[in-house]
PDB file of C-alpha atoms in Angstrom:
ATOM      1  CA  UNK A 540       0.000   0.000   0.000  1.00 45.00           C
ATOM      2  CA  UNK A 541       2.779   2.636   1.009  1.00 47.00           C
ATOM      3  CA  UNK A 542       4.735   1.574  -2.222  1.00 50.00           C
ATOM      4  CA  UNK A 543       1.585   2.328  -4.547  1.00 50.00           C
ATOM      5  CA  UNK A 544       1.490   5.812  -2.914  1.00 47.00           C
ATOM      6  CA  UNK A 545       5.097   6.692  -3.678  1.00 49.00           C
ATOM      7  CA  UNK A 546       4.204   7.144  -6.492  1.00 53.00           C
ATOM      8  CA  UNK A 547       1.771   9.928  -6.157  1.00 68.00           C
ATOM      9  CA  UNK A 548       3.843  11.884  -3.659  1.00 74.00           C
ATOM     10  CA  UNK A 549       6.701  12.201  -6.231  1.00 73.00           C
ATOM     11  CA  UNK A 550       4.281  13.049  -8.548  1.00 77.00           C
ATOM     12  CA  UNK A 551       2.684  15.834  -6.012  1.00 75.00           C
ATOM     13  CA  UNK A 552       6.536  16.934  -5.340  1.00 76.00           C
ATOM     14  CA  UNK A 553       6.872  17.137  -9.101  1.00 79.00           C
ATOM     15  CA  UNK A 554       3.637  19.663  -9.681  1.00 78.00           C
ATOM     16  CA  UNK A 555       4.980  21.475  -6.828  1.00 79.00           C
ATOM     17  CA  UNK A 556       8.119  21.999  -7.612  1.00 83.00           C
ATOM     18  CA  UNK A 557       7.377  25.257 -10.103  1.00 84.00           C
ATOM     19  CA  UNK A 558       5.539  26.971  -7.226  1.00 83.00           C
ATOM     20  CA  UNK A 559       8.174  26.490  -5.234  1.00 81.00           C
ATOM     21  CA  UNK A 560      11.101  27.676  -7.445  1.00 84.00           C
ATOM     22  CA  UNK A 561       9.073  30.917  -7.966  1.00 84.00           C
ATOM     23  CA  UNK A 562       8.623  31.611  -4.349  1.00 79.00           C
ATOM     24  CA  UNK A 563      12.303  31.014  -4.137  1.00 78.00           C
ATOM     25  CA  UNK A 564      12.953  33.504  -7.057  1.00 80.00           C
ATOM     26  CA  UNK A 565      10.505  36.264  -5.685  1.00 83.00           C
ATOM     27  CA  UNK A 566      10.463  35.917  -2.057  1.00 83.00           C
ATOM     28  CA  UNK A 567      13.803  33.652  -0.242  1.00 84.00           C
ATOM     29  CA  UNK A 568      16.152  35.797  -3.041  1.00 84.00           C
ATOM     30  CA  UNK A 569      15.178  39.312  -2.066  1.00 87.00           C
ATOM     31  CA  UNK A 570      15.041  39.135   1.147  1.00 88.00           C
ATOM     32  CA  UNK A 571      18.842  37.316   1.227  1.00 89.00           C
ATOM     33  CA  UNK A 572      19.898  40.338  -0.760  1.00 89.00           C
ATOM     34  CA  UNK A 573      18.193  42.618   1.425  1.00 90.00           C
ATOM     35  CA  UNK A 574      19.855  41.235   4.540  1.00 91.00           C
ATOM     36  CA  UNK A 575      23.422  41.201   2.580  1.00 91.00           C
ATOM     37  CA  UNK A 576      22.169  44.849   1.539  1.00 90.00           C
ATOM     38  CA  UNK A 577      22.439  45.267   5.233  1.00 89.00           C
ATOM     39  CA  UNK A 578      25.706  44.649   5.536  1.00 90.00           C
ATOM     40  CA  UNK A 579      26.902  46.883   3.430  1.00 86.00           C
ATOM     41  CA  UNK A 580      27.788  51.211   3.542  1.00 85.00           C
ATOM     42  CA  UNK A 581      26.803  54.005   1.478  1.00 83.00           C
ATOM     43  CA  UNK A 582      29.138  57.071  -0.187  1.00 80.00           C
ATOM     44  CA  UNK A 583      28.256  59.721  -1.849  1.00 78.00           C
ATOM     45  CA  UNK A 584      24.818  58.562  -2.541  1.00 76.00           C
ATOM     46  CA  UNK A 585      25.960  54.811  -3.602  1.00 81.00           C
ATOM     47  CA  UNK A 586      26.221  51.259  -1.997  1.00 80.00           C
ATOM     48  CA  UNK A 587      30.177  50.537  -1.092  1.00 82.00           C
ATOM     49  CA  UNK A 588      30.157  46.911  -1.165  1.00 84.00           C
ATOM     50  CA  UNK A 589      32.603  46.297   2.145  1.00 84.00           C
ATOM     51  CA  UNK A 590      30.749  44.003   4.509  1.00 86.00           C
ATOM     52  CA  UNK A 591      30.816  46.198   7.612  1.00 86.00           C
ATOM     53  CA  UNK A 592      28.583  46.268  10.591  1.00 88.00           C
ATOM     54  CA  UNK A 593      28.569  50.376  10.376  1.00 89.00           C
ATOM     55  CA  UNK A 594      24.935  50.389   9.504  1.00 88.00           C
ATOM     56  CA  UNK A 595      23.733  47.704  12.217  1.00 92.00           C
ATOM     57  CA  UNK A 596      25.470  50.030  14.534  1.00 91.00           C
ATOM     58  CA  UNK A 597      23.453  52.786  13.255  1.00 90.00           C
ATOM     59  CA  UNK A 598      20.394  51.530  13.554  1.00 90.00           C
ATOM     60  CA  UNK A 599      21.040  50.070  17.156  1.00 90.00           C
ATOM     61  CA  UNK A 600      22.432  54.005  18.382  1.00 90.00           C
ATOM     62  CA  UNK A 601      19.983  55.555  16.902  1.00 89.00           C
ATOM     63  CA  UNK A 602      17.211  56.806  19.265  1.00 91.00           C
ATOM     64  CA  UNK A 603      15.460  58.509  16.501  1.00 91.00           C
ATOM     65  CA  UNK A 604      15.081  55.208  14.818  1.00 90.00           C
ATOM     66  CA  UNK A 605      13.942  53.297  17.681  1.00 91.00           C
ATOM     67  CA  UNK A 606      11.139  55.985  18.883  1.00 92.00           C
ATOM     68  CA  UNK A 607       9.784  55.658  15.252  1.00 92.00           C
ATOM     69  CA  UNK A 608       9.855  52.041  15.670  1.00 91.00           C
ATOM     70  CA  UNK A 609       7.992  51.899  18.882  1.00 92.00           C
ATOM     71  CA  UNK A 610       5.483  54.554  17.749  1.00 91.00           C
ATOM     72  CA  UNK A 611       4.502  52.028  15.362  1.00 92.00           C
ATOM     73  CA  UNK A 612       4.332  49.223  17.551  1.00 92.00           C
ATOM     74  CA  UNK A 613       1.727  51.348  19.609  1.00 93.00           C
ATOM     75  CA  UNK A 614      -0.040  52.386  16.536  1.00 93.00           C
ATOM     76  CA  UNK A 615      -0.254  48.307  15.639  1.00 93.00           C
ATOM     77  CA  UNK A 616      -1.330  47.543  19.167  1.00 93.00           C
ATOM     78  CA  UNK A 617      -4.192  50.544  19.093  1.00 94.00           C
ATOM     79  CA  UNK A 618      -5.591  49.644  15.554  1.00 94.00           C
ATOM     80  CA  UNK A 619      -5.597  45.645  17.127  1.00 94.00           C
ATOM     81  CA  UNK A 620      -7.861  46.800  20.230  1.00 94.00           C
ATOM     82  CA  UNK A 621      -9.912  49.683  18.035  1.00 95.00           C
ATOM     83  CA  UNK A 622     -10.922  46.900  15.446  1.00 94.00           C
ATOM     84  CA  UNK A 623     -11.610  44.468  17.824  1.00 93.00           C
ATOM     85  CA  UNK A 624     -13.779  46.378  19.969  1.00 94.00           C
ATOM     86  CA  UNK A 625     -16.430  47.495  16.763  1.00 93.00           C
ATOM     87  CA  UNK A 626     -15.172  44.553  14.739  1.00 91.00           C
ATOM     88  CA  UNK A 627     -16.755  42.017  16.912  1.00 92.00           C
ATOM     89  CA  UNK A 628     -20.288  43.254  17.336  1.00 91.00           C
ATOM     90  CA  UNK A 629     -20.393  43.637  13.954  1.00 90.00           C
ATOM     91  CA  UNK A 630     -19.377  39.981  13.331  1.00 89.00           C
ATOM     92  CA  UNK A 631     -21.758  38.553  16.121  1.00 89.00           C
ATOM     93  CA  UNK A 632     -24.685  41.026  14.709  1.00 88.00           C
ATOM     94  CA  UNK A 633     -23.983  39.187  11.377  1.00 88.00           C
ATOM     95  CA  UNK A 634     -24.222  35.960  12.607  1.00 86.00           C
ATOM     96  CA  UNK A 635     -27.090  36.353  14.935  1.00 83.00           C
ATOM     97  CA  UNK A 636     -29.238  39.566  14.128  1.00 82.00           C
ATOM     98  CA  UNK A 637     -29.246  40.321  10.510  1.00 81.00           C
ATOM     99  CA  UNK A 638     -29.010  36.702   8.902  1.00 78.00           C
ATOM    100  CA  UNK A 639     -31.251  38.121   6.536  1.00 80.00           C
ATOM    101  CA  UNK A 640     -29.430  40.475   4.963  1.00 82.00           C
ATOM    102  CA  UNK A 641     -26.077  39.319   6.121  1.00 79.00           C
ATOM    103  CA  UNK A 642     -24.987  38.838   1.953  1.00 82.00           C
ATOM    104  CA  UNK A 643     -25.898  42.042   1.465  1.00 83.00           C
ATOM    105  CA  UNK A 644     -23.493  43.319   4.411  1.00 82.00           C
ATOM    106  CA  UNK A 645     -20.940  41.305   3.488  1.00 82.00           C
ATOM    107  CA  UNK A 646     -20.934  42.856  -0.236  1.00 84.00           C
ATOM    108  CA  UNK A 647     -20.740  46.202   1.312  1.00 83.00           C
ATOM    109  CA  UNK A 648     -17.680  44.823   3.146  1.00 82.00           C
ATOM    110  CA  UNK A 649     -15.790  43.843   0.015  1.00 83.00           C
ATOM    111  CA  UNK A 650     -17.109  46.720  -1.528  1.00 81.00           C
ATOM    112  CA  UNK A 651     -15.316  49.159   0.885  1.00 78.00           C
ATOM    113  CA  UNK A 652     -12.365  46.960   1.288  1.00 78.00           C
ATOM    114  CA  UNK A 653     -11.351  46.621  -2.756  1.00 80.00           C
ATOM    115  CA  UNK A 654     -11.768  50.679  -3.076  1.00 80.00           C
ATOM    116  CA  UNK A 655      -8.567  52.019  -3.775  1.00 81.00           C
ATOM    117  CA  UNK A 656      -6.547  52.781  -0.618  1.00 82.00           C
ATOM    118  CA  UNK A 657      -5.643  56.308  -1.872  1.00 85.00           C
ATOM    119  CA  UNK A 658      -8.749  57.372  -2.902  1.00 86.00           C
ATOM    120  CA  UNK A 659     -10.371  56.348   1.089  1.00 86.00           C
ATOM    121  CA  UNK A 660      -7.308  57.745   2.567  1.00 87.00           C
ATOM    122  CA  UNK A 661      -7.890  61.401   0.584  1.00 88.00           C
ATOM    123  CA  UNK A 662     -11.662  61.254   0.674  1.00 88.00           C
ATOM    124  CA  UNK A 663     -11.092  60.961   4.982  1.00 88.00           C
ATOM    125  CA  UNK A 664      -9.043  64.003   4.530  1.00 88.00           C
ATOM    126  CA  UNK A 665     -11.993  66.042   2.689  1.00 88.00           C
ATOM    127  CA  UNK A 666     -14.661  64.013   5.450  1.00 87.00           C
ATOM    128  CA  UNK A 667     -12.566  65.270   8.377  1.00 86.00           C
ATOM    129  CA  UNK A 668     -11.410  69.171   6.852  1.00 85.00           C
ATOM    130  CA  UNK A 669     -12.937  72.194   8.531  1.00 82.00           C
ATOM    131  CA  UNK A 670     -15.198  73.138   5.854  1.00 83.00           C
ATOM    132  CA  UNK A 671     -15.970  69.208   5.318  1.00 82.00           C
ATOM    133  CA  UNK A 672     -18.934  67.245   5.778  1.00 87.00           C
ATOM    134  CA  UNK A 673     -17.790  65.887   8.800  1.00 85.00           C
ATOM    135  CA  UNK A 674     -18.885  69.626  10.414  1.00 84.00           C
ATOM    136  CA  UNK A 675     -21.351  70.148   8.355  1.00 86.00           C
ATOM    137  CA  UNK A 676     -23.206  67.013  10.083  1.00 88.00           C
ATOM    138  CA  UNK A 677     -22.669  68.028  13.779  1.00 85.00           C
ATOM    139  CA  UNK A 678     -23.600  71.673  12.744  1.00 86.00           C
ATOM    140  CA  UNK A 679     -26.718  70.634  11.574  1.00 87.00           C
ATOM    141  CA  UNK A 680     -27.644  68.106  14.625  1.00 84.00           C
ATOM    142  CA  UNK A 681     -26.518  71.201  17.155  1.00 84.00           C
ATOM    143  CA  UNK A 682     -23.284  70.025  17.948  1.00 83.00           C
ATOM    144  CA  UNK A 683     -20.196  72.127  18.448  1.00 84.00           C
ATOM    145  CA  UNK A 684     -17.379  71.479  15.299  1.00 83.00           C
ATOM    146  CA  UNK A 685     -14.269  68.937  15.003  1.00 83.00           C
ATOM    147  CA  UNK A 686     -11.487  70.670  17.244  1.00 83.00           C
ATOM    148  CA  UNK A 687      -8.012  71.493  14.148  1.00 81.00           C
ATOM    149  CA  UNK A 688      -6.283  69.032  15.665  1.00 82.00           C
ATOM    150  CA  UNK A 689      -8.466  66.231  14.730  1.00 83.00           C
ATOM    151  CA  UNK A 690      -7.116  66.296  10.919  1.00 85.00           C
ATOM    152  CA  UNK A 691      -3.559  65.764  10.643  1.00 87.00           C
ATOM    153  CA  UNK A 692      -3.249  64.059  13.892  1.00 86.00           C
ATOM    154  CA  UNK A 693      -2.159  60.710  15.318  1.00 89.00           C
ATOM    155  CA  UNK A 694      -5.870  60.260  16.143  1.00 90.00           C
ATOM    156  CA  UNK A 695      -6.899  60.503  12.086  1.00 90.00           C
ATOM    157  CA  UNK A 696      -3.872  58.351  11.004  1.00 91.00           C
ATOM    158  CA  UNK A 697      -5.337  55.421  13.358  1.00 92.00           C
ATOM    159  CA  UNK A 698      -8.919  56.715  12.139  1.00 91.00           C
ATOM    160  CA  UNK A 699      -7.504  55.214   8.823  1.00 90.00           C
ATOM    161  CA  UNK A 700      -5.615  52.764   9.585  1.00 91.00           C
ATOM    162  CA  UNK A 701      -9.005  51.340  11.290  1.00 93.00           C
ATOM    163  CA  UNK A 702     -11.047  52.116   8.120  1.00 91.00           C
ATOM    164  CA  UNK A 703      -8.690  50.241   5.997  1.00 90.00           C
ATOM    165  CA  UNK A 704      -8.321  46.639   7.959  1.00 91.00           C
ATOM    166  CA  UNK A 705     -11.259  46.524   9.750  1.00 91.00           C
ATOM    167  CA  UNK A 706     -12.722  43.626   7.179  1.00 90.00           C
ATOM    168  CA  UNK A 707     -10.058  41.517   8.399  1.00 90.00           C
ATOM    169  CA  UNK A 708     -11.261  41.769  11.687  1.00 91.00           C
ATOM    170  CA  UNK A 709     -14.476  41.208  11.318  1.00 91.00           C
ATOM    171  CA  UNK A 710     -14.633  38.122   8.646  1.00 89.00           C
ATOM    172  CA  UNK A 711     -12.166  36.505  10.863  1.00 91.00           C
ATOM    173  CA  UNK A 712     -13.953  36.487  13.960  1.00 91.00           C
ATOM    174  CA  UNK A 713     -17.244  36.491  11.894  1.00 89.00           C
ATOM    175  CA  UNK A 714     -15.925  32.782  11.023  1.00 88.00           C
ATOM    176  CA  UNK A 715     -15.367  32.140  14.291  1.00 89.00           C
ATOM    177  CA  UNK A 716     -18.631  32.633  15.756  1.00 87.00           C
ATOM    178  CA  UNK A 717     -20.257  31.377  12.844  1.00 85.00           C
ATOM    179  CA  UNK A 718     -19.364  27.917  13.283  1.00 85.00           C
ATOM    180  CA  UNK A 719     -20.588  28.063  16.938  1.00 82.00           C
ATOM    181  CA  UNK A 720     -22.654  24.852  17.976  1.00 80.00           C
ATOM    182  CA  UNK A 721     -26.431  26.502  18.803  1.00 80.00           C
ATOM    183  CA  UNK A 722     -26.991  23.527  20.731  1.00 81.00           C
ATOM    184  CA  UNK A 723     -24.200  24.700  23.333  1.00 82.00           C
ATOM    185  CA  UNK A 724     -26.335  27.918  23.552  1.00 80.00           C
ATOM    186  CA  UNK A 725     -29.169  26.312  24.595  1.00 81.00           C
ATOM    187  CA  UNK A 726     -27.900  24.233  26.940  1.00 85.00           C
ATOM    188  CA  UNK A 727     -26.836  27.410  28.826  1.00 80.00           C
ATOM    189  CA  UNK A 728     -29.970  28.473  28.726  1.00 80.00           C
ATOM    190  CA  UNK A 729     -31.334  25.090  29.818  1.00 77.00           C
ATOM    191  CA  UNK A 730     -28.689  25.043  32.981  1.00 81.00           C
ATOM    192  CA  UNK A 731     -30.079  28.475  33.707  1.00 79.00           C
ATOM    193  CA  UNK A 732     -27.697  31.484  32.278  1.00 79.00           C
ATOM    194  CA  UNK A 733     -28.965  34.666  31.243  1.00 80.00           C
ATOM    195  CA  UNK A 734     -27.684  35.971  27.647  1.00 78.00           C
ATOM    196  CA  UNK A 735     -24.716  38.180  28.928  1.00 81.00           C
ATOM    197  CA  UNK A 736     -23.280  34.397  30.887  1.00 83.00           C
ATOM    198  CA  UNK A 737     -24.174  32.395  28.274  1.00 81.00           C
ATOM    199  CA  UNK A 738     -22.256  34.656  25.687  1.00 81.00           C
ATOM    200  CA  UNK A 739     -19.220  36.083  28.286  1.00 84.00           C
ATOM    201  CA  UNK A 740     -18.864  31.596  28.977  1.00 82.00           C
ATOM    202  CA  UNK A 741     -20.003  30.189  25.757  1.00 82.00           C
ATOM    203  CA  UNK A 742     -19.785  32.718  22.468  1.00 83.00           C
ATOM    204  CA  UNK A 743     -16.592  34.286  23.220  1.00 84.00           C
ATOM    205  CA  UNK A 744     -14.645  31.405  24.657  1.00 84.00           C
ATOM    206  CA  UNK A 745     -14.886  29.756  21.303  1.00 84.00           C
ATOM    207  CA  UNK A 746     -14.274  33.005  19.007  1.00 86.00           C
ATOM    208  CA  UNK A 747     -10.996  33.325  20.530  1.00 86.00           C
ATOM    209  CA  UNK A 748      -9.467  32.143  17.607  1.00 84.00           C
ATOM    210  CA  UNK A 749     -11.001  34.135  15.646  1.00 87.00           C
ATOM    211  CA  UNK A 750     -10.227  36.931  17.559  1.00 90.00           C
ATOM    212  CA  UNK A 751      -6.187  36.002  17.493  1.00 89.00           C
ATOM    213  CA  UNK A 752      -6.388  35.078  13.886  1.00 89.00           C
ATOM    214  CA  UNK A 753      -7.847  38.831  13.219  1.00 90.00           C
ATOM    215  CA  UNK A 754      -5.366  40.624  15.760  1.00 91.00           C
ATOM    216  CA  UNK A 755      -2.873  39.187  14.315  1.00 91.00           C
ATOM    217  CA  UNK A 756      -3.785  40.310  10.567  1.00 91.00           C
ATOM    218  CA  UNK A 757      -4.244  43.486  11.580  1.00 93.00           C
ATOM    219  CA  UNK A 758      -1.223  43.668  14.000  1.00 93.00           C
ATOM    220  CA  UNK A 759       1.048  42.723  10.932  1.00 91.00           C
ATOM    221  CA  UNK A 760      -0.421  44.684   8.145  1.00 92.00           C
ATOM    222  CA  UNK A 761      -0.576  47.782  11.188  1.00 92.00           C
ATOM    223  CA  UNK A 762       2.966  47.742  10.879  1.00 90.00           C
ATOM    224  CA  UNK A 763       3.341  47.959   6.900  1.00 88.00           C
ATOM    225  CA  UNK A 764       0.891  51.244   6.866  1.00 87.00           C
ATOM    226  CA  UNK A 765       2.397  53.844   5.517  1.00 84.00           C
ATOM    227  CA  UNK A 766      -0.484  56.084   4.007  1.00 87.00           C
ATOM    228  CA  UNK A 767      -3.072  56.376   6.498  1.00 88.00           C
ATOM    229  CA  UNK A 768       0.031  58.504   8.784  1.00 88.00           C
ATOM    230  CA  UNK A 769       1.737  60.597   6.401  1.00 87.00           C
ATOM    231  CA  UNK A 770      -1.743  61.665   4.523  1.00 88.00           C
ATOM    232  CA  UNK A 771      -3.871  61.306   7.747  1.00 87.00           C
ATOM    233  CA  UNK A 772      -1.223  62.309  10.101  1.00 85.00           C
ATOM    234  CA  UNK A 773      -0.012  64.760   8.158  1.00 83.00           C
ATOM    235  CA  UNK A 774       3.719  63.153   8.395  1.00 77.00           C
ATOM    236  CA  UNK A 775       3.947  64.499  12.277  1.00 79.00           C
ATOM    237  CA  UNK A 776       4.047  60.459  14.081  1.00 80.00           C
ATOM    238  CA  UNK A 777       5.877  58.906  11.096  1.00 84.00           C
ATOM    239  CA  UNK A 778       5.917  55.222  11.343  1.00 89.00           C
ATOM    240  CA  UNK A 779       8.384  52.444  10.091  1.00 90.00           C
ATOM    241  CA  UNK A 780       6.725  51.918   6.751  1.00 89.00           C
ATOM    242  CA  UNK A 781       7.540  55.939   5.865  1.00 89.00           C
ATOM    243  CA  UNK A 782      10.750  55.698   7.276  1.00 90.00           C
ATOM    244  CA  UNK A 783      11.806  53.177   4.973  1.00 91.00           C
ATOM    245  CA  UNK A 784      10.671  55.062   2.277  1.00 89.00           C
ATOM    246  CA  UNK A 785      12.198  57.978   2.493  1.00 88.00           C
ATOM    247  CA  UNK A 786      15.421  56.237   3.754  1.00 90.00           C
ATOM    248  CA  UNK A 787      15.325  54.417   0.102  1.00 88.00           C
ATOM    249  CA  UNK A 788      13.819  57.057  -1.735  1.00 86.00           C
ATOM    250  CA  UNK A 789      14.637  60.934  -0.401  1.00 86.00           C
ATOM    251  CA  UNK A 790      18.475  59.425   1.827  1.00 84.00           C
ATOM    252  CA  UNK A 791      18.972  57.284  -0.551  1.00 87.00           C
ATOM    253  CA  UNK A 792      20.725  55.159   1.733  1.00 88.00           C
ATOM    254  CA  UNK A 793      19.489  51.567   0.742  1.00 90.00           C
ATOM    255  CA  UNK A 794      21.700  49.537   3.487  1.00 90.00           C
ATOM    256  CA  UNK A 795      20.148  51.376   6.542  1.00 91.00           C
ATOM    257  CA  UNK A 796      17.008  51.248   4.825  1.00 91.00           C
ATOM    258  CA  UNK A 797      17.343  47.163   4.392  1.00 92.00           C
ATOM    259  CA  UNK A 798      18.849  46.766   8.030  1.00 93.00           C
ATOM    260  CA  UNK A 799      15.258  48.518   8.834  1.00 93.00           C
ATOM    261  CA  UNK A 800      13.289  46.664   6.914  1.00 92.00           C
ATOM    262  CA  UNK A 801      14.716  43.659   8.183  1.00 94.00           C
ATOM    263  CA  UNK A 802      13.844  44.852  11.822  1.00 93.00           C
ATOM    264  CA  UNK A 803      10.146  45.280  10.598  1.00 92.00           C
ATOM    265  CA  UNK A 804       9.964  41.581   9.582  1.00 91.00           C
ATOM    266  CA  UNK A 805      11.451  40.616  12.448  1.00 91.00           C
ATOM    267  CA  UNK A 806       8.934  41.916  14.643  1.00 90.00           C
ATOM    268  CA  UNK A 807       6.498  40.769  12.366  1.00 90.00           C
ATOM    269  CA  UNK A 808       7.944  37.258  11.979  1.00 89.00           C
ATOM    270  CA  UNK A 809       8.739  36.868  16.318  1.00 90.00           C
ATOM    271  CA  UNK A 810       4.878  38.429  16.324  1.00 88.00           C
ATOM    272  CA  UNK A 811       3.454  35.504  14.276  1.00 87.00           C
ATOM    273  CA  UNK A 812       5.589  32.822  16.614  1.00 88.00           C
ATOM    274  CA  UNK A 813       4.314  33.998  19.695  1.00 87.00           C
ATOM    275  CA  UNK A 814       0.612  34.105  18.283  1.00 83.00           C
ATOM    276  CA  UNK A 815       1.359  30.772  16.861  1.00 82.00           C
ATOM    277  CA  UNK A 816       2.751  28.875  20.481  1.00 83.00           C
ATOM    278  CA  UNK A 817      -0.203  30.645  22.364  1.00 80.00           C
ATOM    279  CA  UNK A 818      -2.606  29.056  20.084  1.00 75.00           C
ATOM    280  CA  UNK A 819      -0.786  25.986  20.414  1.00 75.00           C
ATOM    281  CA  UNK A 820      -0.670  26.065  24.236  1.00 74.00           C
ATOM    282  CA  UNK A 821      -4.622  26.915  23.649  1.00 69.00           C
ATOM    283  CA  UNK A 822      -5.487  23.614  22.154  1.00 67.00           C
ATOM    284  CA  UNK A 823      -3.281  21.609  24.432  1.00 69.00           C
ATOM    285  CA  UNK A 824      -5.173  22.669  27.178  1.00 64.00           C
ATOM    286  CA  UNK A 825      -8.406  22.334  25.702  1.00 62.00           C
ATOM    287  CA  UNK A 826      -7.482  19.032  24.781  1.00 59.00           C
TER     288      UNK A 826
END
């Protein structure tokens, strides 16, 4: 039986084997350049190919670099808790309230999601401006206007940053609760427990995955924004992404900018392993 099956595995090895060569050409190749990139210095505006650890040293000095780099964290961390908070009502409200026209949501979702990222960044700037609709509104319900600070702020940066990866929180956990046995419900109910217990012990228990699985989308893609704080923020709480940029782009100084990026991915990377062993620790104790 085993020796029929080899076989098929070779065969699966074989199909795979294109896939895998690409991701090696497009994905393991960069990023070994960009780590050797790293490694290197920069004169007059060009890469001196010396192996030194000059930039490492830079980047490890550097408060500047390091403040930027934990403003983002912060920002990541904020935009986690922000899109958990409305994220989740709107995924249980899906799943238990508006059934009915839960396709229709949904589509809305998508719709929002797939608009282009500069357009909704810009059209938050005109929402939120002074003479915008956004005063316009509370003017006309009696309300006193948006204080200046609220445009070009840290506050309108994570306003976007929200906007933009909300979806993932909410399909994620939408998933979650989605594929929640009923029957578990109403045996709460049958043992006695009011809706609040039967949710706080029952519902969100079991969307905890959910939950990590959207966290952890938006905590990663949090720390790749780059828009939503220079256009929103009006470049005032710059965060890794922009740095990176204009280290590449305006410095031109491509080995600090690759010794940063590689920083980024490791957070992002030691981020993933730590979601990935407390999900693991999870299910061993469930089990």
């Amino acid at each position: 039986m085993s020796q029929s099956l080899e076989p098929s595995r070779f065969m699966v090895a074989l199909h795979a084997l294109p896939s895998v060569l690409l991701q090696s050409a497009f994905f393991i190749v960069p990023l070994c350049m960009t780590i050797a990139l790293s490694f290197q210095e920069t004169e007059f505006y060009r890469v001196q190919w010396v192996w030194s650890l000059e930039t490492w040293t830079d980047v490890f000095t550097t408060k500047y670099y390091w403040s930027i780099l934990w403003n983002t964290i912060l920002m990541a961390i904020a935009c986690v808790i922000v899109c958990a908070v409305i994220g989740f009502p709107i995924a249980y409200a899906l799943v238990t309230r508006f059934k009915r026209w839960q396709t229709t949501i949904k589509i809305l979702l998508v719709f929002a999601f797939l608009t282009d990222a500069v357009l909704k960044t810009f059209g938050w700037v005109v929402f939120l401006d002074q003479t915008g609709p956004a005063n316009y509104i509370l003017s006309w319900l009696g309300l006193p206007s948006l204080p200046d600070w609220v445009l070009y702020s840290r506050f309108s940066a994570l306003l976007g940053m929200v906007y933009t990866l909300l979806p993932f929180s909410i399909f994620t956990i939408f998933l979650s609760v989605d594929v929640i046995d009923r029957n578990l419900l109403r045996a709460a109910y049958d043992c006695g427990a009011g809706k609040f217990r039967a949710f706080w012990e029952v519902t969100l228990p079991l969307s905890k995955s959910g939950l990590m699985a959207g966290a952890l989308l938006v905590f990663v893609l949090s720390l790749g924004s780059f828009l939503e704080p220079k256009v929103l923020g009006g470049g005032l709480n710059p965060m890794a992404a922009e740095l990176i940029r204009q280290t590449f782009e305006t410095r031109i100084n491509w080995p600090l900018g690759s010794a940063l990026t590689i920083v980024v991915i490791s957070i992002t990377v030691i981020t993933i392993l730590l979601a990935s062993r407390l999900l693991d620790l999870r299910q061993k104790g469930q089990s």
